PDB file of C-alpha atoms in Angstrom:
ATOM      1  CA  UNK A   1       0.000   0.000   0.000  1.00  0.00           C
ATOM      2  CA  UNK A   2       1.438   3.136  -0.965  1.00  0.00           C
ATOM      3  CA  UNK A   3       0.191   4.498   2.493  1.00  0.00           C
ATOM      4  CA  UNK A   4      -1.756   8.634   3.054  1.00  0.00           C
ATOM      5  CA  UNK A   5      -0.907  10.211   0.046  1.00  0.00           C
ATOM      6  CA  UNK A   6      -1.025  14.207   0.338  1.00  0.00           C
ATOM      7  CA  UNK A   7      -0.154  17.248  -2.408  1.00  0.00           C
ATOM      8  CA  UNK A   8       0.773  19.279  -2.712  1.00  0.00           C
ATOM      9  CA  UNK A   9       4.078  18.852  -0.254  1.00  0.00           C
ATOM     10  CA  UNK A  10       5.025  22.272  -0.279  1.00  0.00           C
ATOM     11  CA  UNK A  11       2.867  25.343  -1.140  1.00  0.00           C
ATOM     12  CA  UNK A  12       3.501  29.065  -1.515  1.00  0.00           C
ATOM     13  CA  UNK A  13       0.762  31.684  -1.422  1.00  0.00           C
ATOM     14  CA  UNK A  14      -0.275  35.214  -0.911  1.00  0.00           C
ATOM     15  CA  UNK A  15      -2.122  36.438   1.432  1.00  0.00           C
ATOM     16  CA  UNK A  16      -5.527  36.343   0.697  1.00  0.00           C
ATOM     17  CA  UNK A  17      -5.302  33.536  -1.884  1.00  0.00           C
ATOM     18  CA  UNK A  18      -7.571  30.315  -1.871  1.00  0.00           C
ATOM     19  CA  UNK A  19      -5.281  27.284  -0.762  1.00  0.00           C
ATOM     20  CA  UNK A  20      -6.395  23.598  -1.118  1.00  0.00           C
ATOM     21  CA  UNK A  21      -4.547  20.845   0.413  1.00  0.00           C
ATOM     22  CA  UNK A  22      -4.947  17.439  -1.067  1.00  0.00           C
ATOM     23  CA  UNK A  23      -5.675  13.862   0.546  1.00  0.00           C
ATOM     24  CA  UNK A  24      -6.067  10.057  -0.387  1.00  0.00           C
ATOM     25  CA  UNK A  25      -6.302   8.279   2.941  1.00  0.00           C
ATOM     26  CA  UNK A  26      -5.125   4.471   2.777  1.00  0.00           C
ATOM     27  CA  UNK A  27      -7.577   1.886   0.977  1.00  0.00           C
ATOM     28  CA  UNK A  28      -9.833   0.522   3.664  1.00  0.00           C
ATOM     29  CA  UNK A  29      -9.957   3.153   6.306  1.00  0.00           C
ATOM     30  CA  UNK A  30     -13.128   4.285   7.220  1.00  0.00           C
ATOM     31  CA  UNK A  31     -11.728   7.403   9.271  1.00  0.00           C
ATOM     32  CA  UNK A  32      -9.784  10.483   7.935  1.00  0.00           C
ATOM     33  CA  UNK A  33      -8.629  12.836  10.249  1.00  0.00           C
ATOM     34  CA  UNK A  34      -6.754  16.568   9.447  1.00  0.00           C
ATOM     35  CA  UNK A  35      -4.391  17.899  11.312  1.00  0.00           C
ATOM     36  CA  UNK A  36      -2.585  21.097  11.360  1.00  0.00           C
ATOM     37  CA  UNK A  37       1.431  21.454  13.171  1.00  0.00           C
ATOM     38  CA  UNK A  38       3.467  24.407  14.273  1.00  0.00           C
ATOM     39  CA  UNK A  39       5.978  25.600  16.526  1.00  0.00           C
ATOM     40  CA  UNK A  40       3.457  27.099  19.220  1.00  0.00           C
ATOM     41  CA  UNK A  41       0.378  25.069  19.351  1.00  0.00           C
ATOM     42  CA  UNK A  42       1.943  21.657  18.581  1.00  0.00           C
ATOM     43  CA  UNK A  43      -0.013  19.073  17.126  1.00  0.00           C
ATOM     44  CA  UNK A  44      -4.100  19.965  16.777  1.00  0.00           C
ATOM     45  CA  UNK A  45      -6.510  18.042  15.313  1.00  0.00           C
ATOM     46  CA  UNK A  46      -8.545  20.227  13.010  1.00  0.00           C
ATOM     47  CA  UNK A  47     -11.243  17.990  11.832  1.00  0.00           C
ATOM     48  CA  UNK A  48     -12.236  14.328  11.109  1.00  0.00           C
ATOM     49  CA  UNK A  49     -14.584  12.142   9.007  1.00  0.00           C
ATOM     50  CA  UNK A  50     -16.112   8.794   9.162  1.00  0.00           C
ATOM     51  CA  UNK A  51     -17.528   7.019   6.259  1.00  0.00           C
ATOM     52  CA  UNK A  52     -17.055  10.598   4.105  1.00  0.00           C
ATOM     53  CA  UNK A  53     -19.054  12.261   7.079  1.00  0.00           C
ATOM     54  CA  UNK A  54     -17.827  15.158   8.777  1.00  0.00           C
ATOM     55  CA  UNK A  55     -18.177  14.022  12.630  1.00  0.00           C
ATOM     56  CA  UNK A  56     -16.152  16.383  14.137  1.00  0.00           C
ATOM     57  CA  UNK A  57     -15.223  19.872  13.173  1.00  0.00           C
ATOM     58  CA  UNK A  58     -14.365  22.056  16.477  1.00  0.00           C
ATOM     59  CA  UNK A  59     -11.135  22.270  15.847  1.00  0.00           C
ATOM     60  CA  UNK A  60     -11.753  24.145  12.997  1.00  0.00           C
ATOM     61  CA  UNK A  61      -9.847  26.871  13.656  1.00  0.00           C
ATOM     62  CA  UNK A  62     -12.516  29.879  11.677  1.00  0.00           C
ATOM     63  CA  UNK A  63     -14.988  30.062   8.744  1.00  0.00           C
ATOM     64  CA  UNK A  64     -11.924  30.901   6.270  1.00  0.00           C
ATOM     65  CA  UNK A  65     -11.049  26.701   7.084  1.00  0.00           C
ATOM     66  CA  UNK A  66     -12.902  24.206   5.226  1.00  0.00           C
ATOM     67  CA  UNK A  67     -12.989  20.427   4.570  1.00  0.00           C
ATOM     68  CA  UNK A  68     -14.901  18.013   2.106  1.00  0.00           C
ATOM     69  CA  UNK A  69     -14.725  14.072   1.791  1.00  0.00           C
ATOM     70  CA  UNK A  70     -16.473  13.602  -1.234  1.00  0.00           C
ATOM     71  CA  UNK A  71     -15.776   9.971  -1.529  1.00  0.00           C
ATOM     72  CA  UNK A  72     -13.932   7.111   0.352  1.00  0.00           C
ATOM     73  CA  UNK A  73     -10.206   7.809  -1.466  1.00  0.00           C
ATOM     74  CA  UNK A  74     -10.141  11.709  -1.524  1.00  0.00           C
ATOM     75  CA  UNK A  75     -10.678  15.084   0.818  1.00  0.00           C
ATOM     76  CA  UNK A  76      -9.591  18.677   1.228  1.00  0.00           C
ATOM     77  CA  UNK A  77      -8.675  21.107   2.914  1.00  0.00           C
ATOM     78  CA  UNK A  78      -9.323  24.325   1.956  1.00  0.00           C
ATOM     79  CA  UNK A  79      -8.332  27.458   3.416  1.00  0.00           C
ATOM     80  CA  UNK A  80     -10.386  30.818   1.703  1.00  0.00           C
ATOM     81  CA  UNK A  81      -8.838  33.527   2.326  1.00  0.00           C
ATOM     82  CA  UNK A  82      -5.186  32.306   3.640  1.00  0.00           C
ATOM     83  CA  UNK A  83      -3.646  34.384   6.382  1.00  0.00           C
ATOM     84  CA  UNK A  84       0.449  34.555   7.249  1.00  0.00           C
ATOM     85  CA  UNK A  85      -0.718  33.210  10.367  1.00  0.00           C
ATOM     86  CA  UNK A  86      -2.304  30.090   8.945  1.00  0.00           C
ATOM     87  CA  UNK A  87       1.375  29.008   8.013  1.00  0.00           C
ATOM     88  CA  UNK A  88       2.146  25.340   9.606  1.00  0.00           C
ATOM     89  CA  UNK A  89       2.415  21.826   8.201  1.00  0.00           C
ATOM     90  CA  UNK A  90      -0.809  20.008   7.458  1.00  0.00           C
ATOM     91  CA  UNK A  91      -1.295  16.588   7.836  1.00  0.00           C
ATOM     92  CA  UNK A  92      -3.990  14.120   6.970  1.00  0.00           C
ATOM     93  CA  UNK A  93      -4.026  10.839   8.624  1.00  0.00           C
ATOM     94  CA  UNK A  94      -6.009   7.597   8.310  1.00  0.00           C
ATOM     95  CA  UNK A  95      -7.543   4.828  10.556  1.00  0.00           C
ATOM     96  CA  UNK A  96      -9.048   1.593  10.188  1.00  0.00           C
ATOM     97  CA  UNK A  97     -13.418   1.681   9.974  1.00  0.00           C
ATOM     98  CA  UNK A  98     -14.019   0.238  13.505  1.00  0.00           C
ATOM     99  CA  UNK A  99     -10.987   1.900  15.092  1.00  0.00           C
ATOM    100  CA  UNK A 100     -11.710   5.418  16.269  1.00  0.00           C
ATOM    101  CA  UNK A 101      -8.950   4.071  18.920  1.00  0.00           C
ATOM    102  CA  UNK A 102      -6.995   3.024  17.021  1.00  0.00           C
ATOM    103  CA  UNK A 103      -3.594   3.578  15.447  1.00  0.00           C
ATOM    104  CA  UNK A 104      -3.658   6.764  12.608  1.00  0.00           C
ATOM    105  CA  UNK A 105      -1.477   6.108   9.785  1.00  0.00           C
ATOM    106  CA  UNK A 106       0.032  10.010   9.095  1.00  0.00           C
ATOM    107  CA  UNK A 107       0.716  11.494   5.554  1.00  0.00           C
ATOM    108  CA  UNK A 108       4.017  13.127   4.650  1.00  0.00           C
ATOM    109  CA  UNK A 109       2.092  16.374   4.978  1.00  0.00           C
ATOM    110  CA  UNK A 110       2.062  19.765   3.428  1.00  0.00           C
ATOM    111  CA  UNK A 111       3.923  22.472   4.288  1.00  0.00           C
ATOM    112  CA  UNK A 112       1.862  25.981   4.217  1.00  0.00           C
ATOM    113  CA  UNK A 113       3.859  29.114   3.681  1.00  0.00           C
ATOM    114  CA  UNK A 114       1.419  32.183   3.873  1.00  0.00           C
ATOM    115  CA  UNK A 115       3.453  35.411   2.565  1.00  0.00           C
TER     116      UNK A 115
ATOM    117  CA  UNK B   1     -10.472  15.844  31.337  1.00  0.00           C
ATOM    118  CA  UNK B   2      -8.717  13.167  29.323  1.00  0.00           C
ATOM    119  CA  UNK B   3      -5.076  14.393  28.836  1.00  0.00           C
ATOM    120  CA  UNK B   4      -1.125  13.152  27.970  1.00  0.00           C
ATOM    121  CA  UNK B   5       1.720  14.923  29.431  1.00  0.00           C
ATOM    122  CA  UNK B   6       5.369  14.716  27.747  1.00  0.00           C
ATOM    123  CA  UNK B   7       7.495  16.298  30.380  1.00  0.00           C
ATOM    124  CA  UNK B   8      10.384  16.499  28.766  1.00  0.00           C
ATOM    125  CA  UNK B   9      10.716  18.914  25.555  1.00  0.00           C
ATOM    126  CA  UNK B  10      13.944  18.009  24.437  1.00  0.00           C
ATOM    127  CA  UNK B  11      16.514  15.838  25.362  1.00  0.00           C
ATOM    128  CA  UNK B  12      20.038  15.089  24.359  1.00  0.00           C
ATOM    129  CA  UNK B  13      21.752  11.459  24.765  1.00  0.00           C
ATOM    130  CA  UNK B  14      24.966  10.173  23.505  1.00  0.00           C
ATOM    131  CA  UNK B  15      25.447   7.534  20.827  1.00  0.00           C
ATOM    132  CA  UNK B  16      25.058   4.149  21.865  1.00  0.00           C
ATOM    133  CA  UNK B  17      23.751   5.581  25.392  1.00  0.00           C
ATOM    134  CA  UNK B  18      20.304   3.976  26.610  1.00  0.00           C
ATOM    135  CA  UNK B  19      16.967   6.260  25.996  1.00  0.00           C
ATOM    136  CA  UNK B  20      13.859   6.760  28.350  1.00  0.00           C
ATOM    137  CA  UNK B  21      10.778   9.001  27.165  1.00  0.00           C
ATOM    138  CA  UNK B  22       8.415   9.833  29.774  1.00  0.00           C
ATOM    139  CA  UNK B  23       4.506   9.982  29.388  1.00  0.00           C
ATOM    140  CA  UNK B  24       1.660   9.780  31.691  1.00  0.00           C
ATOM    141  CA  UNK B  25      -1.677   9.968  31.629  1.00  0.00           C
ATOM    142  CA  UNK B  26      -4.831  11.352  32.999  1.00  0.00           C
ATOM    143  CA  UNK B  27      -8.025   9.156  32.416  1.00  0.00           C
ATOM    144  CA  UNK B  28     -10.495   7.464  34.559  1.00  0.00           C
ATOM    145  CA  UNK B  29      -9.900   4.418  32.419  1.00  0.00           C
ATOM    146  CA  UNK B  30      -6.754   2.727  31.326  1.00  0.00           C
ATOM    147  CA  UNK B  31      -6.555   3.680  27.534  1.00  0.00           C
ATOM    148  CA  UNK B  32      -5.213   2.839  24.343  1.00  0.00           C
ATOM    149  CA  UNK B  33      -1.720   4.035  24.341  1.00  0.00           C
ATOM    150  CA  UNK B  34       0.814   4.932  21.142  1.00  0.00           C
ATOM    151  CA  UNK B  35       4.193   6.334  20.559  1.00  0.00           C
ATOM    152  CA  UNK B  36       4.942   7.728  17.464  1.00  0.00           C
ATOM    153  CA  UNK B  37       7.959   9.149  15.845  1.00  0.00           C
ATOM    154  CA  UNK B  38       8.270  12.154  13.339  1.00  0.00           C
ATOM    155  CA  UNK B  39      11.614  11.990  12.004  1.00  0.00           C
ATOM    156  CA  UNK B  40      12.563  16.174  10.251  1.00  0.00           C
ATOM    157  CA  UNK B  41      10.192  17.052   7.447  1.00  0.00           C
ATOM    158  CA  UNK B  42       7.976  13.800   7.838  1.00  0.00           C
ATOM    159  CA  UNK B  43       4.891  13.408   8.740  1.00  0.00           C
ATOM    160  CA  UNK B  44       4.320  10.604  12.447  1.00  0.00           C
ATOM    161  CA  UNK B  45       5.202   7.353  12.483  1.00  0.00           C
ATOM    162  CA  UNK B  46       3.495   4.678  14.506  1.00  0.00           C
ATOM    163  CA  UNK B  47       6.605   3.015  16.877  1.00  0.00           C
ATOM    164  CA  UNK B  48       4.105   0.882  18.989  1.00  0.00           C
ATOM    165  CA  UNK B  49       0.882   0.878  20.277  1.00  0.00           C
ATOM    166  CA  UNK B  50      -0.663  -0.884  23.769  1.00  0.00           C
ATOM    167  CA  UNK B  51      -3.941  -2.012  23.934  1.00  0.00           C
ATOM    168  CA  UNK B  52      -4.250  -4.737  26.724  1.00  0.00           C
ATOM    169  CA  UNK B  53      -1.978  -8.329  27.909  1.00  0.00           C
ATOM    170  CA  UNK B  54       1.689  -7.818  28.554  1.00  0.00           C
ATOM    171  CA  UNK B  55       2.500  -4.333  29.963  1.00  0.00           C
ATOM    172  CA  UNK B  56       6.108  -4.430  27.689  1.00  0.00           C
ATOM    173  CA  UNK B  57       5.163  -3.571  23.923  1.00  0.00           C
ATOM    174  CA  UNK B  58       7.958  -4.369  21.757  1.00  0.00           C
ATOM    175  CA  UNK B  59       7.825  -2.053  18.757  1.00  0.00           C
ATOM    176  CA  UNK B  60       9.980  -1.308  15.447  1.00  0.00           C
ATOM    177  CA  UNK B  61      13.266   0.316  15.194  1.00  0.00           C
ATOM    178  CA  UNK B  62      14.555  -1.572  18.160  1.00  0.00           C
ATOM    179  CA  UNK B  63      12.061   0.565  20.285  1.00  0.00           C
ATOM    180  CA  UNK B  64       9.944  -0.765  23.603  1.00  0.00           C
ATOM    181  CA  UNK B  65       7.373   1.006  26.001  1.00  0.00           C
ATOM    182  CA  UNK B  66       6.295  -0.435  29.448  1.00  0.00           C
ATOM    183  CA  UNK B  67       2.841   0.144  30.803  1.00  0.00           C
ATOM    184  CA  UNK B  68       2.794   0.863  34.148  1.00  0.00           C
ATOM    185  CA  UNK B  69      -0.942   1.466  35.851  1.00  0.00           C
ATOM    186  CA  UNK B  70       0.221   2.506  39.108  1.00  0.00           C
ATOM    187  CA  UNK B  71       2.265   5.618  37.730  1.00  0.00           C
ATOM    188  CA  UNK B  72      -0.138   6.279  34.710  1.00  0.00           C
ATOM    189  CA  UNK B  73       2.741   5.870  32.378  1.00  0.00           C
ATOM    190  CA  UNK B  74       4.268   4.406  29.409  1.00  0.00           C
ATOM    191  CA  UNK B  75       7.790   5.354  29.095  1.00  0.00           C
ATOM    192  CA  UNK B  76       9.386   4.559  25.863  1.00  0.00           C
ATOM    193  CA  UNK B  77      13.179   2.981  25.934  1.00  0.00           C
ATOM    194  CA  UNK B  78      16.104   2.025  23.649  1.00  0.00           C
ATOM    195  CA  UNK B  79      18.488   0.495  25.197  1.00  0.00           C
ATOM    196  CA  UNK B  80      21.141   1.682  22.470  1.00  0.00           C
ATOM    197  CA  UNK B  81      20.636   4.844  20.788  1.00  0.00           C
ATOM    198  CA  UNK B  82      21.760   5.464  16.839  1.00  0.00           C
ATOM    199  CA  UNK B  83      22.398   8.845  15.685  1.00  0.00           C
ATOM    200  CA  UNK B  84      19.235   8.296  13.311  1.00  0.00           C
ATOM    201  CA  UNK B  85      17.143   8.349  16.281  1.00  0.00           C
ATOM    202  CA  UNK B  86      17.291  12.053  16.502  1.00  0.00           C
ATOM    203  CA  UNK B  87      13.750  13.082  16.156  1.00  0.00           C
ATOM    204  CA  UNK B  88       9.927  13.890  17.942  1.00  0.00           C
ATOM    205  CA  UNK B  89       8.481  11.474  19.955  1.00  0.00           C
ATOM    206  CA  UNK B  90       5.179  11.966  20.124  1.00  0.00           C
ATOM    207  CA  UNK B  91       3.134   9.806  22.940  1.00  0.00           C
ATOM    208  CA  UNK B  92      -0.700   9.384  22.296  1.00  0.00           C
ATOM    209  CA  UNK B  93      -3.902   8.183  23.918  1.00  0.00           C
ATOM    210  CA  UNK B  94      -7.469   7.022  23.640  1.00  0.00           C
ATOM    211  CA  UNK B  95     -10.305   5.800  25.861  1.00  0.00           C
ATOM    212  CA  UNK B  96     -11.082   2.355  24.839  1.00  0.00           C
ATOM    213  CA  UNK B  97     -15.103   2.996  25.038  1.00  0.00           C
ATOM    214  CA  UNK B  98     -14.981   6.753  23.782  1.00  0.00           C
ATOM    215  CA  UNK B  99     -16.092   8.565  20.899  1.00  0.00           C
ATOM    216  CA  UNK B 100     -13.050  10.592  20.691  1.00  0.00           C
ATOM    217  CA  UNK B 101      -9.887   9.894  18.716  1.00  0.00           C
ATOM    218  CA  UNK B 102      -6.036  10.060  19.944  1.00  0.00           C
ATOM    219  CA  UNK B 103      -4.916  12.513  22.009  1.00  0.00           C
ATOM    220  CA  UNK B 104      -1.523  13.533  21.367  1.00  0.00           C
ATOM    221  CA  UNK B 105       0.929  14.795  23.818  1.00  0.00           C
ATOM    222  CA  UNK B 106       3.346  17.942  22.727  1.00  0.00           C
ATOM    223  CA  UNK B 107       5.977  15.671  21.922  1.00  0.00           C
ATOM    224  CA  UNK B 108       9.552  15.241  23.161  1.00  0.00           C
ATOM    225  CA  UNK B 109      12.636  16.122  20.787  1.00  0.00           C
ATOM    226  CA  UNK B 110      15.701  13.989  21.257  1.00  0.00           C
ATOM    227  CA  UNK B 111      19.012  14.739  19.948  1.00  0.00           C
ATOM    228  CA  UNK B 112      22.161  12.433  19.634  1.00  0.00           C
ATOM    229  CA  UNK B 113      25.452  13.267  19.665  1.00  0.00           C
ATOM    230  CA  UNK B 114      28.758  11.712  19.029  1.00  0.00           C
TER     231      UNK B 114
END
């Protein structure tokens, strides 16, 4: 299995730009989970899905964050408008359909650099 | 509140010198517990997980963690460290019977040097 696939890996934007970050969560797993990584905060979990269904969203960190699943092997994140502030490493990570406990299989990520 | 605590942000070992991560936990249950790894500009890898049966988890990359119920901990250990070690440790945890996923803890960077 080729394992969470995300794109891009790097991205580059203006302030104010629409960004969309890209994931295909590992064959078979029911659960897809975004997170978001910097310096300050750490590790937070933004937002996850189960069977394509947004379940949780309070991490969420505004309105100007986004997320679809529109089918088992594909979501985004979108990010409308971008701020400097929204800057980090994104991840997306996958889990098994009748483990909410248990392990997430992380994507490389995608690093966000807001100018 | 369900919570993980890392207290060490970053430590330094020699190569070849033994390794102990701390973690404990706060939950009214004994959880689901992880370690992962996030070696620079990757995204976490899963070292070992503990559900239930023998509190000593072997996991990969020569890598072990001990559950201990009486200290709410899991401490992870190498007993010899390789200078491709360097890298977050990140220790995570679940209720078994919740409806919420991990939790992670801030993580704990290690260093090696010569």
């Amino acid at each position: 299995d080729a394992g969470v696939i995300q794109s891009p890996r790097h991205e580059v934007t203006e302030m104010g730009q629409e960004v969309t970050l890209r994931c295909k969560p590992i064959s078979g797993h029911d659960y897809l989970f975004w997170y978001r990584q910097t310096m300050m905060r750490g590790l937070e979990l933004l937002i996850y899905f189960n069977n394509n269904v947004p379940i949780d969203d309070s991490g969420m960190p505004e309105d100007r964050f986004s997320a679809k699943m529109p089918n088992a092997s594909f979501s985004t994140l979108k990010i409308q408008p971008s701020e400097p502030r929204d800057s980090a490493v994104y991840f997306c990570a996958s889990s098994w359909r009748t483990e909410l406990q248990g392990p997430q299989y992380f994507g490389p990520g995608t690093r966000l650099t807001v100018l | 509140a369900q919570s993980v605590t890392q207290p060490d942000i970053h430590i330094t070992v020699s190569e070849g010198a033994s390794l102990e991560l701390r973690c404990n936990y706060s939950y009214g249950a004994t959880p689901y517990l992880f370690w992962y790894v996030q070696s620079p500009g990757q995204g976490l890898q899963l070292l070992l997980k503990y559900f239930s049966g023998d509190t000593l988890v072997q996991g990969i990359k020569g890598f072990e963690a001990e559950f201990k119920r009486s200290q709410s901990s899991f401490n992870l250990r190498k007993p010899s460290v390789h200078w491709s070690d360097a890298a977050e440790y990140f220790c995570a945890v679940v209720h078994p019977l919740g409806n919420t996923p991990l939790v992670f803890g801030k993580g704990t960077r290690l260093s090696v040097i010569a």
